[in-house]
Short mmCIF file of C-alpha atoms and ligand atoms in Angstrom, two decimals:
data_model
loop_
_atom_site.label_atom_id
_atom_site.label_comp_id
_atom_site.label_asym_id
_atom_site.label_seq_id
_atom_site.Cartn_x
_atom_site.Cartn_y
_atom_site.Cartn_z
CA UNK A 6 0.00 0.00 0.00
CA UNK A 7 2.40 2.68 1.19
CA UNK A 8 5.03 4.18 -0.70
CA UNK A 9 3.25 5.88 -3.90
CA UNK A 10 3.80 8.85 -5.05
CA UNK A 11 1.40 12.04 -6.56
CA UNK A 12 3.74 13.01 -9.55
CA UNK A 13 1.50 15.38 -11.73
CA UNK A 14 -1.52 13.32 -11.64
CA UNK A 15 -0.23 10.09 -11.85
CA UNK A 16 0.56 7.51 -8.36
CA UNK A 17 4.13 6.09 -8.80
CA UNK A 18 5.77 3.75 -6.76
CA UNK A 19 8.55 5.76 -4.54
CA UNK A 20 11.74 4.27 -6.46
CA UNK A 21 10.22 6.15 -9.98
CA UNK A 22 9.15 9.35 -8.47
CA UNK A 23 11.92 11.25 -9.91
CA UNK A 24 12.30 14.86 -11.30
CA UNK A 25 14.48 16.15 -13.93
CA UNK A 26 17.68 17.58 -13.28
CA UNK A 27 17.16 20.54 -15.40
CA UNK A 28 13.92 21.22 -12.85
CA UNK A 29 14.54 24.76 -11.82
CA UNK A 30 13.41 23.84 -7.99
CA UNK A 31 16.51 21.66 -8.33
CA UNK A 32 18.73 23.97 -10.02
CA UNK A 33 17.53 26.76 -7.97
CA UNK A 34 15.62 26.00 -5.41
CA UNK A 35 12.69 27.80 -7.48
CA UNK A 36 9.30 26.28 -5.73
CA UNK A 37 7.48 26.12 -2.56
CA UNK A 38 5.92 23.24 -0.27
CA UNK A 39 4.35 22.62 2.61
CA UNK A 40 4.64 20.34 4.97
CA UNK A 41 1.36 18.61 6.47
CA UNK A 42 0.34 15.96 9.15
CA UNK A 43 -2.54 12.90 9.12
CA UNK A 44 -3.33 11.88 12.87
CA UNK A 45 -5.47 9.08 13.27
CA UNK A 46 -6.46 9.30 10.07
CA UNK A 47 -7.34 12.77 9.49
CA UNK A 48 -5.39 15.34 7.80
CA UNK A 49 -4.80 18.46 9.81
CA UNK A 50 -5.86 21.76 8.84
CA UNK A 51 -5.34 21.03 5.22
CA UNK A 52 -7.14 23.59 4.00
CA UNK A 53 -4.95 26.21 6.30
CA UNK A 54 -1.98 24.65 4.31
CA UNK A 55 -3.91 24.75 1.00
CA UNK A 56 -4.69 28.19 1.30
CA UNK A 57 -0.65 29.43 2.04
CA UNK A 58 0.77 27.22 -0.53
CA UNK A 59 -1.27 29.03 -3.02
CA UNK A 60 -0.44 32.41 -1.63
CA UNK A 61 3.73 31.18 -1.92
CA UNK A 62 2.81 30.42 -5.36
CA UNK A 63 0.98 33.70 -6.04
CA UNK A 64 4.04 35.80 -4.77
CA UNK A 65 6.51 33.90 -6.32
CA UNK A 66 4.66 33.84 -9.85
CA UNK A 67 4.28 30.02 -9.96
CA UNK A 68 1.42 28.91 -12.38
CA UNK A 69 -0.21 25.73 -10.08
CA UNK A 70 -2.06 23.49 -13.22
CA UNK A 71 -5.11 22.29 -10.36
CA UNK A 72 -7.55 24.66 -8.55
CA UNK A 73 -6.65 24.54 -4.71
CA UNK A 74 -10.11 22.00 -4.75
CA UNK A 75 -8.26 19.68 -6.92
CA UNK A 76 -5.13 19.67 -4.78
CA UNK A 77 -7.07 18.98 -1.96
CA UNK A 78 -8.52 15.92 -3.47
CA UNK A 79 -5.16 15.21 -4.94
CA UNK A 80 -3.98 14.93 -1.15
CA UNK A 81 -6.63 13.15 0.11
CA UNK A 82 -5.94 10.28 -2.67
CA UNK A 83 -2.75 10.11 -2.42
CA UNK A 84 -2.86 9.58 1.50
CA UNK A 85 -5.84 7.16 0.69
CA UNK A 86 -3.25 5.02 -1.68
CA UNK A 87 -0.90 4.96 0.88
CA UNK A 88 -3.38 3.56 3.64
CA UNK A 89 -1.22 5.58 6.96
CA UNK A 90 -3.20 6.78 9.04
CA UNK A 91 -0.41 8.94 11.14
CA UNK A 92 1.90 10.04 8.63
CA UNK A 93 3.66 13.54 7.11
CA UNK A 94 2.29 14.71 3.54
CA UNK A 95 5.39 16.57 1.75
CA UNK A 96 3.68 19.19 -0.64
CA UNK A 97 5.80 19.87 -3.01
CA UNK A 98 5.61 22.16 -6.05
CA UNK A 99 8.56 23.69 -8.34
CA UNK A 100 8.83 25.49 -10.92
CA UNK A 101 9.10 22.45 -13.63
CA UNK A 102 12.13 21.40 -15.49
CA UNK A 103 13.80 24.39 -17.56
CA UNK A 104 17.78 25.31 -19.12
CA UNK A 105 19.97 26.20 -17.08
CA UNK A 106 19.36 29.67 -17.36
CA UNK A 107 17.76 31.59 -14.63
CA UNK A 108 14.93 32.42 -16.22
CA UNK A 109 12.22 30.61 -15.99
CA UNK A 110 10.52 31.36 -19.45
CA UNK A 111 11.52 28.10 -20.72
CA UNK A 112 9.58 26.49 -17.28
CA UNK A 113 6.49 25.11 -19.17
CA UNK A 114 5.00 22.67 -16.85
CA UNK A 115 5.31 23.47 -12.76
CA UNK A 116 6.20 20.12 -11.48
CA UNK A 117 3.57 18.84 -8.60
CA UNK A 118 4.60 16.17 -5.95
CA UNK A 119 2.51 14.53 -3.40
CA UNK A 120 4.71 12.53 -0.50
CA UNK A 121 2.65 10.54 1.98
CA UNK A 122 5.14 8.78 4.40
CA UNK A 123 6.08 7.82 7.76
CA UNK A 124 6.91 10.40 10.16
CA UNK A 125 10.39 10.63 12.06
CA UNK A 126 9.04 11.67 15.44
CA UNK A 127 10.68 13.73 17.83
CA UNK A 128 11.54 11.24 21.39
CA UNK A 129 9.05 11.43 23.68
CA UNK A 130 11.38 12.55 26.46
CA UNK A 131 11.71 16.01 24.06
CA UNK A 132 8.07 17.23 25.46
CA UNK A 133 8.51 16.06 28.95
CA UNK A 134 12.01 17.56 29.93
CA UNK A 135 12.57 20.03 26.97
CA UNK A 136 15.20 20.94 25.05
CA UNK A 137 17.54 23.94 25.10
CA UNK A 138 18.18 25.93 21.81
CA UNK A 139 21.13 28.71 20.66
CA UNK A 140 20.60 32.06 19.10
CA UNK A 141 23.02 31.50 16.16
CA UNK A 142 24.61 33.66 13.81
CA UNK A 143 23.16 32.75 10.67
CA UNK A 144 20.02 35.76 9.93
CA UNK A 145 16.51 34.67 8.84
CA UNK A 146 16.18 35.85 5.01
CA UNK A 147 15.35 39.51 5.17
CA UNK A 148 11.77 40.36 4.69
CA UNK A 149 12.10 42.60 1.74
CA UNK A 150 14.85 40.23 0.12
CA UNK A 151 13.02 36.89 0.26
CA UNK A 152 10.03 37.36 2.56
CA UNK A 153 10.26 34.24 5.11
CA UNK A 154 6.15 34.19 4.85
CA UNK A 155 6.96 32.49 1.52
CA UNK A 156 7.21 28.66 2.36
CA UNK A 157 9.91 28.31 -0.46
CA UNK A 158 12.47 25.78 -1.64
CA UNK A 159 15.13 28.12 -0.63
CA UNK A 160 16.21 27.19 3.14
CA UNK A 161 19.73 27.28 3.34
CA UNK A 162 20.28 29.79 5.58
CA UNK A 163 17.56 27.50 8.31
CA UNK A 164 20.04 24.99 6.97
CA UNK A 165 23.07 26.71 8.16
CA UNK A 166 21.23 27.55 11.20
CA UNK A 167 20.14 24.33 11.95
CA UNK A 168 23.57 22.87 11.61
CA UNK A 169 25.19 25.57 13.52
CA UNK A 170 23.04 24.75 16.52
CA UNK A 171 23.81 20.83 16.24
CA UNK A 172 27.67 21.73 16.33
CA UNK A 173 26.74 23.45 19.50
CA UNK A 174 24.70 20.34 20.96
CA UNK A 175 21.78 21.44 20.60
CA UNK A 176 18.34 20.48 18.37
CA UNK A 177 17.19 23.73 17.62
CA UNK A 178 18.32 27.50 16.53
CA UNK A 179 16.47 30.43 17.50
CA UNK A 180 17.16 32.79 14.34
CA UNK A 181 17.67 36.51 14.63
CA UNK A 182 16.06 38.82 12.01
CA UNK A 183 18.75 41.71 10.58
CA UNK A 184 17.87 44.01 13.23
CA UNK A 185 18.32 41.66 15.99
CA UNK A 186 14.88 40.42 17.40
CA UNK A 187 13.80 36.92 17.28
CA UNK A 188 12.44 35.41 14.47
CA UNK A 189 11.92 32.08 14.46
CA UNK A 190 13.30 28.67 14.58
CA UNK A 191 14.61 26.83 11.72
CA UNK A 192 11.03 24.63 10.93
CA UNK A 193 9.63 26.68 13.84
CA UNK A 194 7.88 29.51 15.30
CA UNK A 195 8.86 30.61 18.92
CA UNK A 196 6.43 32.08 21.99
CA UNK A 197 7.15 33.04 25.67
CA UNK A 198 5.18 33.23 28.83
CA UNK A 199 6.26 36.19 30.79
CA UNK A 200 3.59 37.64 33.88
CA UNK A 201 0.76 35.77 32.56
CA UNK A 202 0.74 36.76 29.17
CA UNK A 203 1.89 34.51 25.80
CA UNK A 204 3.60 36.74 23.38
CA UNK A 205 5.79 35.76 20.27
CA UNK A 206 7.21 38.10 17.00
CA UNK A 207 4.94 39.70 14.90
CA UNK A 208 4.79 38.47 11.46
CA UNK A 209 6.88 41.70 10.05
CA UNK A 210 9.54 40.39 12.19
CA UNK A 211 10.32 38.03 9.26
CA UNK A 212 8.28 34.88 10.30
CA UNK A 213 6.40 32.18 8.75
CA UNK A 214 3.03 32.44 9.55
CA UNK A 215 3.20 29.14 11.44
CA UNK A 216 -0.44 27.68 11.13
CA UNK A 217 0.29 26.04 14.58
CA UNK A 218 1.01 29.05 15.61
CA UNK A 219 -2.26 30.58 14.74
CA UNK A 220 -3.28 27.74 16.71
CA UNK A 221 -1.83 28.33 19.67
CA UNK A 222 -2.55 31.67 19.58
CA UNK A 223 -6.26 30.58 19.64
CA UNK A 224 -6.39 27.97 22.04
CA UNK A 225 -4.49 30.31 24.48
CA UNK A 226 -7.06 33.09 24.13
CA UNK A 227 -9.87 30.32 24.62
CA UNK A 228 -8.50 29.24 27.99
CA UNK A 229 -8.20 33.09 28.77
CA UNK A 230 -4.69 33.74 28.44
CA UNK A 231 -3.73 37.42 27.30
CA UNK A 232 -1.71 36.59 24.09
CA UNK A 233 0.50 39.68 22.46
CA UNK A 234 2.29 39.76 19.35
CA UNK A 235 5.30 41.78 19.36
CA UNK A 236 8.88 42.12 19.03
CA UNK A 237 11.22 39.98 20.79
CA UNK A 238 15.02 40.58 22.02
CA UNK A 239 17.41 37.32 23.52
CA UNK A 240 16.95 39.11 26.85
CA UNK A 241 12.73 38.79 27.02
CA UNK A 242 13.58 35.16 26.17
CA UNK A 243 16.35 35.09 28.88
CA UNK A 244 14.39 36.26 31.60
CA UNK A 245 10.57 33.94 30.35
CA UNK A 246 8.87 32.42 32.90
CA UNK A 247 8.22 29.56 29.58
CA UNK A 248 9.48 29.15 26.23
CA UNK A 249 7.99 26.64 23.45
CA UNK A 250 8.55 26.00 19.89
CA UNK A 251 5.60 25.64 17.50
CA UNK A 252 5.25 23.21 14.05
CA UNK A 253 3.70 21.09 12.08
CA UNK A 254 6.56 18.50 12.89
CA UNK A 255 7.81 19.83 16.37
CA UNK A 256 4.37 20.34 17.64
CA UNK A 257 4.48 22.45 20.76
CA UNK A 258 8.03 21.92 21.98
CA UNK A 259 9.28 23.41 25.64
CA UNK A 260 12.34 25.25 25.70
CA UNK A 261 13.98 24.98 28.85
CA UNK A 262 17.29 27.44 28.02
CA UNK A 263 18.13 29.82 25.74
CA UNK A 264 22.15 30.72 25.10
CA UNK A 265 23.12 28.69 28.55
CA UNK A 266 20.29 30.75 30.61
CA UNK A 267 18.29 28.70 32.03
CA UNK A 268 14.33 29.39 30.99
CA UNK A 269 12.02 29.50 34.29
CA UNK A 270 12.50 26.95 36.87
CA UNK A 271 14.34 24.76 34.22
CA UNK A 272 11.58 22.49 33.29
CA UNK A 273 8.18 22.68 31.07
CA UNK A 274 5.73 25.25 31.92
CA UNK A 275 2.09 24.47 33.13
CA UNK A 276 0.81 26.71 30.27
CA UNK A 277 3.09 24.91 27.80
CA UNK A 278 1.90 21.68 29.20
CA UNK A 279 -1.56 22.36 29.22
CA UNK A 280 -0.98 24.01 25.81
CA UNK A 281 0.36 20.44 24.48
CA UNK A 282 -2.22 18.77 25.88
CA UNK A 283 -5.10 21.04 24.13
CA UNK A 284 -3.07 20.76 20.91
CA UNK A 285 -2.78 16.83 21.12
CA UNK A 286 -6.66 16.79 21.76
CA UNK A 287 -7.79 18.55 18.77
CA UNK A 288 -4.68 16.63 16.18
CA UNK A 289 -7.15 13.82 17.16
CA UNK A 290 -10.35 14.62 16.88
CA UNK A 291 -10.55 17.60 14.32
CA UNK A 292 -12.23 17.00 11.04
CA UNK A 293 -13.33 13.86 9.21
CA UNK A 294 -11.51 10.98 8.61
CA UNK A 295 -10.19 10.31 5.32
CA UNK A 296 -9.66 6.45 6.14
N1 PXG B 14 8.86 28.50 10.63
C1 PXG B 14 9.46 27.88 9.60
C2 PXG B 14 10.66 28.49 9.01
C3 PXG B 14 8.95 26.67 9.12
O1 PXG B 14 9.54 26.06 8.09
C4 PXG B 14 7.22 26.78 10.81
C5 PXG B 14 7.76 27.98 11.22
C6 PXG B 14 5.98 26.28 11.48
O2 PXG B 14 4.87 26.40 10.62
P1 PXG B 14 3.62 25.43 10.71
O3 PXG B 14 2.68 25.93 9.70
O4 PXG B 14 4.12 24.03 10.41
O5 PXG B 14 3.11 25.56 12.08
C7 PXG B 14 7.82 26.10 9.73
C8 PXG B 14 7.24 24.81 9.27
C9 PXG B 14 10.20 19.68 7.73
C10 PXG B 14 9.03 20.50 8.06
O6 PXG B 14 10.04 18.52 7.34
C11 PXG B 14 9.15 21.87 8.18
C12 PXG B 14 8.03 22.62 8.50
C13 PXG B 14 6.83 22.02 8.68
C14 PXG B 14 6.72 20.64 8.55
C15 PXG B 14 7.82 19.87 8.24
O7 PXG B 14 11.32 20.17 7.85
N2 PXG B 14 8.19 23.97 8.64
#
């Protein structure tokens, strides 16, 4: 069952879902994705997905060949053909094989690629203890260079921020923006507790619009938590009373310390915990099952 692929339409088996080497998301990392979750069968917030991928398309002048309807049924078969009912969906669109000149006037077909497959989960020890994270000197792209709201194929500089932390020992980066506030994580946004109130960057800080962070946002105002969105230095993270990270594949994350300072008492918050545990709920339960 598992292991087929959505290549333009067609379901190939994993070993022939290939793309051309002149594709220009290959050559230049011209394309976008997203990256998606199925929990007990049902995909979350697809639509919420849906609805940014075609905005990274829009802004980047990417043609998509199927209506955001159509791609939504395109997901839902492929995750169908591959029977998991807990799994990661890999979006993937680029910009179609080209020449090897920049410009993508010779681009005639966008390529399309559907990836249902096993996830690579996080240990469960990750959410219970928490993990500590670096500020690192690698910038998040700046917004009026390549705006980070675009979920593109370009993510070398997370890359190099990502790696940069793991030569440091640690799992995660927090990423500065060019003026020095927090941004983000690499394949994460970032929010404090501090006095009773949740508060994480404003999108013009040079974010992705992290729809688990819209999320979290929500189910924190729900429970009647004051929730702020504004600009962040290392110090308001150095002196939280609770730090998480928020994804699509981290979840909601506790950050314990940030550049050797120790976050809070040292150990996961009780709104981060009962933030998880709100999360976890509604991963469950949301939406119909596709299978
Ligand atoms: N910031 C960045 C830079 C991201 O790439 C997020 C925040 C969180 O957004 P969502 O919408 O997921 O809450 C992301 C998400 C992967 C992977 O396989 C990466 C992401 C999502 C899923 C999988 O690396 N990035």
């Amino acid at each position: 069952m598992s292991g087929l692929v959505f290549m333009n339409g067609n379901l190939v088996p994993k070993a022939e879902a290939t793309v051309s080497v002149y594709d220009h998301g290959f050559l230049y990392g011209d394309g976008i994705f997203e990256g998606i979750r199925v929990y007990n069968g049902r995909i979350f917030r697809l639509r919420d997905h849906l609805y940014r991928l075609y905005e990274s398309a829009h802004s980047i002048m990417l043609t998509i060949d199927y209506t955001l309807d159509e791609m939504e049924k395109a997901v839902i078969e492929t995750v169908k053909a591959n029977g998991l009912r807990d799994a990661y969906i890999r979006l993937v669109i680029s910009r179609g094989p080209g020449d090897l000149g920049l410009n993508p006037k010779n681009c005639e077909k966008s390529q399309v690629v559907i990836i249902v497959d096993h996830i690579s989960l996080y240990p469960a020890e990750v959410y219970t203890e928490g993990i500590t994270v670096i500020t690192v000197p690698t910038r998040r792209n700046l917004t009026d260079a390549l705006d980070p709201k675009i979920k593109s194929l370009n993510y070398l500089n997370n890359i190099l921020a990502r790696i940069e932390a793991e030569r440091a020992g640690v799992m995660e980066a927090l990423m500065l923006n060019n003026q020095g506030y927090v941004s983000e994580g690499t394949a994460d946004n970032v929010f404090i507790m501090r006095r009773g109130v949740l508060k994480t960057p404003p999108a013009h800080m040079g974010i992705l619009e992290g729809i688990t962070r819209e999320l979290v946002m929500d189910l924190a105002r729900e429970s009647g938590i004051a929730v702020k969105e504004v600009p962040l230095t290392r110090h308001d993270f150095y002196v939280a009373d609770e730090c998480f990270l928020t994804g699509t594949a981290a979840e909601l994350m506790p950050v314990i310390g940030v550049d050797g300072r120790q976050v809070g008492n040292g150990k996961p918050g009780p709104v981060t915990g009962n933030l998880i545990d709100a999360y976890r709920e509604l991963t469950r339960t949301e939406g119909e099952p596709v299978l």
